[in-house]
Coordinates of C-alpha atoms in Angstrom, one line a residue:
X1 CA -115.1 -100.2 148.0
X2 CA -116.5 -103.8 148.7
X3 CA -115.1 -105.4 151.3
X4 CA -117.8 -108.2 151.7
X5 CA -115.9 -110.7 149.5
X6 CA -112.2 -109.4 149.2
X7 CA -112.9 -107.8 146.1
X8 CA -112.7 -104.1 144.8
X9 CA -116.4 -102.9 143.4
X10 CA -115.7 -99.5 141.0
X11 CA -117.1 -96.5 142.0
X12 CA -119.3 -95.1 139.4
X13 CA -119.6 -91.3 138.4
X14 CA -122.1 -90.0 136.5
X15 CA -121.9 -86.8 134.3
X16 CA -124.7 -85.0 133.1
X17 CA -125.2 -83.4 129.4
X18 CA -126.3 -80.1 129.0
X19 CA -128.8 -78.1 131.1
X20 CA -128.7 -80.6 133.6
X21 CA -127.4 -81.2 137.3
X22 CA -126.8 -84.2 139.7
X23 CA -130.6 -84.0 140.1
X24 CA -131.0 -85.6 136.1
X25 CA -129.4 -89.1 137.6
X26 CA -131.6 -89.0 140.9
X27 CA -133.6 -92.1 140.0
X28 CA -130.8 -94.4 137.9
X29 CA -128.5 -93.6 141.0
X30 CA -130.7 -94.7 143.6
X31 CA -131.5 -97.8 141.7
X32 CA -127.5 -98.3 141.5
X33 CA -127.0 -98.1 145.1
X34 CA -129.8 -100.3 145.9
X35 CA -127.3 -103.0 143.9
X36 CA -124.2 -101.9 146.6
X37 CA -122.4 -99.2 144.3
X38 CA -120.6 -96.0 145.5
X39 CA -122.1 -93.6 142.9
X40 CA -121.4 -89.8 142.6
X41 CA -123.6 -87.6 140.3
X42 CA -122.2 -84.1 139.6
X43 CA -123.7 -80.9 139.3
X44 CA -120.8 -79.2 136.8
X45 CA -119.6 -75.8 137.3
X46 CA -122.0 -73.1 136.0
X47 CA -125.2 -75.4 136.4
X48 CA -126.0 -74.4 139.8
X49 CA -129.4 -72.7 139.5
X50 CA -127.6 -70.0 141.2
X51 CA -124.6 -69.4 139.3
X52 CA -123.9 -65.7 139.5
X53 CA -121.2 -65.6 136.0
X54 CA -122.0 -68.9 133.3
X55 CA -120.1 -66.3 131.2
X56 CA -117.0 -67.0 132.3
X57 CA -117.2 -71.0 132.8
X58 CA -115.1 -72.7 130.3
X59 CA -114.9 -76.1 129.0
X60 CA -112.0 -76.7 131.1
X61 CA -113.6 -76.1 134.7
X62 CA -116.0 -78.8 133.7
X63 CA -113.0 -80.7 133.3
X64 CA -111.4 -80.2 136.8
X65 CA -115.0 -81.4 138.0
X66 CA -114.8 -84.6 136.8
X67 CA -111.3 -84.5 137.6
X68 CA -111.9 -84.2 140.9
X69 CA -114.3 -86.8 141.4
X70 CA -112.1 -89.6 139.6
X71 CA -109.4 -89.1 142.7
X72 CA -109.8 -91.8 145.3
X73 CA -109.5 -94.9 146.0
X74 CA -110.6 -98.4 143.3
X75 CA -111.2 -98.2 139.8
X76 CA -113.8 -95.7 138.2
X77 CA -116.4 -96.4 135.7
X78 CA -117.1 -92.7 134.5
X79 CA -120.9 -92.2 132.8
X80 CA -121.2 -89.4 130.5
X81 CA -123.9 -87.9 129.2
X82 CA -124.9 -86.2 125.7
X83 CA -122.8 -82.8 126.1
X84 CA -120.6 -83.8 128.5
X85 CA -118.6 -86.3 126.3
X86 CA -115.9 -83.1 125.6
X87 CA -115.0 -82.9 129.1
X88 CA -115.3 -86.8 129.9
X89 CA -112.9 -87.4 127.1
X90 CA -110.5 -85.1 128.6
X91 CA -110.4 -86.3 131.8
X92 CA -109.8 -89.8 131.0
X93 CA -107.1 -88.8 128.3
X94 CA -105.4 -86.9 131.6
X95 CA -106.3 -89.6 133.7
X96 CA -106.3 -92.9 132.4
X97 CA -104.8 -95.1 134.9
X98 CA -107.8 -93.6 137.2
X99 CA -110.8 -94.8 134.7
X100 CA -111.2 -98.6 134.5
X101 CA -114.5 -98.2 131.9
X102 CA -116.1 -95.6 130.7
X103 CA -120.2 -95.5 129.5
X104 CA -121.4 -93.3 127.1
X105 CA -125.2 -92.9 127.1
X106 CA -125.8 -92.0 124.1
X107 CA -123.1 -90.0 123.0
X108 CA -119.6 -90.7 122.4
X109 CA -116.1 -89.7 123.2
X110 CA -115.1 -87.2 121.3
X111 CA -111.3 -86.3 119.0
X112 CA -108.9 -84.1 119.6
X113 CA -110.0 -80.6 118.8
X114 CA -113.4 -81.1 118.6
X115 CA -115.7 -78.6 119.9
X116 CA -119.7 -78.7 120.1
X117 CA -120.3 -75.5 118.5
X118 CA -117.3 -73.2 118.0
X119 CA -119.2 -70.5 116.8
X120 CA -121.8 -70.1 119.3
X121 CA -122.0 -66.9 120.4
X122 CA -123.1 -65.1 123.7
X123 CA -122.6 -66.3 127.7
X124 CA -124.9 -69.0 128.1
X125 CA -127.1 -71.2 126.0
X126 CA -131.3 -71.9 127.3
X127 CA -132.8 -75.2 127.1
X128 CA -135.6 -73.0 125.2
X129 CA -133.1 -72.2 122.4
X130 CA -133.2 -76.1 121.4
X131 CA -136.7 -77.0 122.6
X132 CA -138.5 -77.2 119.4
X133 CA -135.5 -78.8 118.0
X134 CA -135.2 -81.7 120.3
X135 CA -139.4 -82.3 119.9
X136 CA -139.0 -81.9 116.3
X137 CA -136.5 -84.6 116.0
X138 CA -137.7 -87.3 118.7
X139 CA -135.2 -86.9 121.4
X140 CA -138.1 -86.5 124.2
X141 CA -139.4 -89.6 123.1
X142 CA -140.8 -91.9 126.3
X143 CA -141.0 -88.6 128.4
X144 CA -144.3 -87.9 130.4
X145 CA -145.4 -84.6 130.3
X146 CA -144.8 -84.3 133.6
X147 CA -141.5 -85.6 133.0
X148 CA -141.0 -82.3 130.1
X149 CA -142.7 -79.6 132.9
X150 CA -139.8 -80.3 135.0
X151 CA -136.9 -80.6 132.5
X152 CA -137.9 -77.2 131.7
X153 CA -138.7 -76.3 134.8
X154 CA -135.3 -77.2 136.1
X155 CA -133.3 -76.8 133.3
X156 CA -130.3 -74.7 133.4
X157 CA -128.6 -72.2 130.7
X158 CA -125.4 -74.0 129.3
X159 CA -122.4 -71.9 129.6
X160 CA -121.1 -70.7 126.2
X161 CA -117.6 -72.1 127.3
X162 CA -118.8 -75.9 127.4
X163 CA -120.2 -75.3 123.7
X164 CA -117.8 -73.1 122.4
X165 CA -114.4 -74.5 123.6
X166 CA -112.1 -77.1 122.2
X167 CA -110.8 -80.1 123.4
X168 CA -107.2 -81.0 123.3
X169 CA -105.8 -84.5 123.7
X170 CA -102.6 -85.7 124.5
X171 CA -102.6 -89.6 125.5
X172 CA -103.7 -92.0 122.7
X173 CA -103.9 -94.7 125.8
X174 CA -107.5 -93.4 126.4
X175 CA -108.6 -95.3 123.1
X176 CA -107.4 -98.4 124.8
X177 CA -110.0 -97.6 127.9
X178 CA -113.1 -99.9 127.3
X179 CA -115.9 -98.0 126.4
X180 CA -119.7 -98.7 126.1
X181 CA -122.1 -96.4 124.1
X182 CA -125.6 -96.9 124.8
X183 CA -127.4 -96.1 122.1
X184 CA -130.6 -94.4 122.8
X185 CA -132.4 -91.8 120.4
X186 CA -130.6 -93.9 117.5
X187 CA -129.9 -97.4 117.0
X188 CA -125.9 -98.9 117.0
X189 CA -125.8 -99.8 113.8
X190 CA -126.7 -96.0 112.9
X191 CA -124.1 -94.8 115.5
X192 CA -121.7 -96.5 113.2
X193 CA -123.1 -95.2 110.1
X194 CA -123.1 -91.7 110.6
X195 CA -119.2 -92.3 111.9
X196 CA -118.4 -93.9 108.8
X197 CA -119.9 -91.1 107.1
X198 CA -118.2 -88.6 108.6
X199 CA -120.4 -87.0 110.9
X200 CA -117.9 -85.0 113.4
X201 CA -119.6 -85.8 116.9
X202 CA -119.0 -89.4 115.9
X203 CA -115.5 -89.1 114.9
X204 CA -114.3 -91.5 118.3
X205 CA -116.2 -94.1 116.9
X206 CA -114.0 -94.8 114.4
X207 CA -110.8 -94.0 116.6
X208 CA -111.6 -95.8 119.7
X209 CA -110.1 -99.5 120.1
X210 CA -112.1 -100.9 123.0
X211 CA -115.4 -99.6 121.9
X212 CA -119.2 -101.7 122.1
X213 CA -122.4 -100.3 121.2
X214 CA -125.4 -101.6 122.6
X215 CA -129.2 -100.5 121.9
X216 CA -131.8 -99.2 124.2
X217 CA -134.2 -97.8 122.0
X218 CA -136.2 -95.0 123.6
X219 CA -135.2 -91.0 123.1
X220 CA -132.2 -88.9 124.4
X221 CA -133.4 -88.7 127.8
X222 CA -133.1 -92.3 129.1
X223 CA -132.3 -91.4 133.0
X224 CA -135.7 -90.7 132.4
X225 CA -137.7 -92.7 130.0
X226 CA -135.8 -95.8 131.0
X227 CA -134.0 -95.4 134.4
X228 CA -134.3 -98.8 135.3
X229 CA -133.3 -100.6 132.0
X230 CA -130.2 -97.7 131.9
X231 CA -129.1 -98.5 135.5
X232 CA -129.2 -102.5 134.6
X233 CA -126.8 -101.6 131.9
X234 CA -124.4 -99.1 133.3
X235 CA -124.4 -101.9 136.3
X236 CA -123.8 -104.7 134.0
X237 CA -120.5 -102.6 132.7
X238 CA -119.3 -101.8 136.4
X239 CA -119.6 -105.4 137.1
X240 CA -116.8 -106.1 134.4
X241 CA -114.5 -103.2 135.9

């Protein structure tokens, strides 16, 4: 909270996708604090390096993470990343009086029964899995190599149950909840595109009421490539909260 002026400045949470912890946001946090936000970056359950059972994390625990850190005090501006747009979705659709703005870098909030990959099989799913993937189809574009040594180096496996599981959505206010994708690896007017064209990630595009899409061309990693030209943006949203 800001007291300087009378006013009430929204606290900002950030979400990471897949594979990642708090650590992901390190730099596009400081650089938000440095502007006087109250930012909290989370390390979702079953990405501790030292998680004992991934197996048995479901989609639903990430859930109660975010759920946790939306309780407080001022209007929330929740940040979600890649993967983590199935339990960001939820939590504002239980929560909506709690979430003044949401950001979506790029990614996008997801429909009601959507899941990431319903048939994945197994307890946990490796960075390594996707690697060649991900190179093969640009999304480590602007990364150093240094930068790729440590996202492998720190990258943790996914647990099965925040691929596998469902969503399910209840209150249709969460499409009234302004929403702002940042759209990284692919350009707006392709977000919008592939929605019309019935890509299923995409499906919120089309559903959401309150929804702008705003370009920052670089790959799917922008916390890293473009920290500072990602914080600018996710600051320029929580000024409007």
């Amino acid at each position: 909270m800001d007291t300087t002026g009378g006013a009430v400045r929204a606290r900002i949470v950030l979400v990471p996708g897949f594979w990642l912890g708090a650590w992901a946001w390190d730099e596009v946090a400081a650089l938000l604090r440095e502007r006087g936000h109250d930012v909290t970056a989370l390390t979702l359950p079953g990405l501790e390096p030292d998680h004992a059972d991934r197996g048995s994390v479901r989609l639903d625990d990430h859930v109660a993470a975010i759920e946790a850190a939306l309780e407080g005090e001022g209007p929330v501006v929740l940040v979600a990343h890649s993967g983590a747009a199935s339990p960001a979705t939820v939590a504002i659709d239980r929560h909506v009086d709690r979430v003044s703005r949401s950001v979506w870098v790029d990614t996008a909030p997801v429909v009601d029964g959507h899941a990431m990959d319903p048939s994945f099989e197994g307890d946990e799913m490796p960075l390594e899995a996707a690697w060649e993937d991900e190179l093969e189809q640009g999304s480590m574009q602007g990364l150093t190599d240094e930068q790729l040594d440590e996202f492998r180096e720190r990258a943790v496996p996914e647990p099965a149950g925040a691929v596998r599981d469902a969503v399910a959505l209840r209150d249709d206010r969460r499409l009234d909840v302004p929403a702002t994708i940042i759209c990284t690896a692919f350009s707006a007017a392709d977000y919008r595109a592939y929605a019309e064209q019935g890509v299923p990630f995409l499906a919120g595009v089309l559903e959401h009421r309150a929804l702008e899409l705003v370009d920052l061309p670089t790959g799917h990693w922008p916390m890293w490539s473009k920290p500072r030209e990602l914080a600018e943006r996710i600051a320029e949203v929580a000024g409007r909260a």
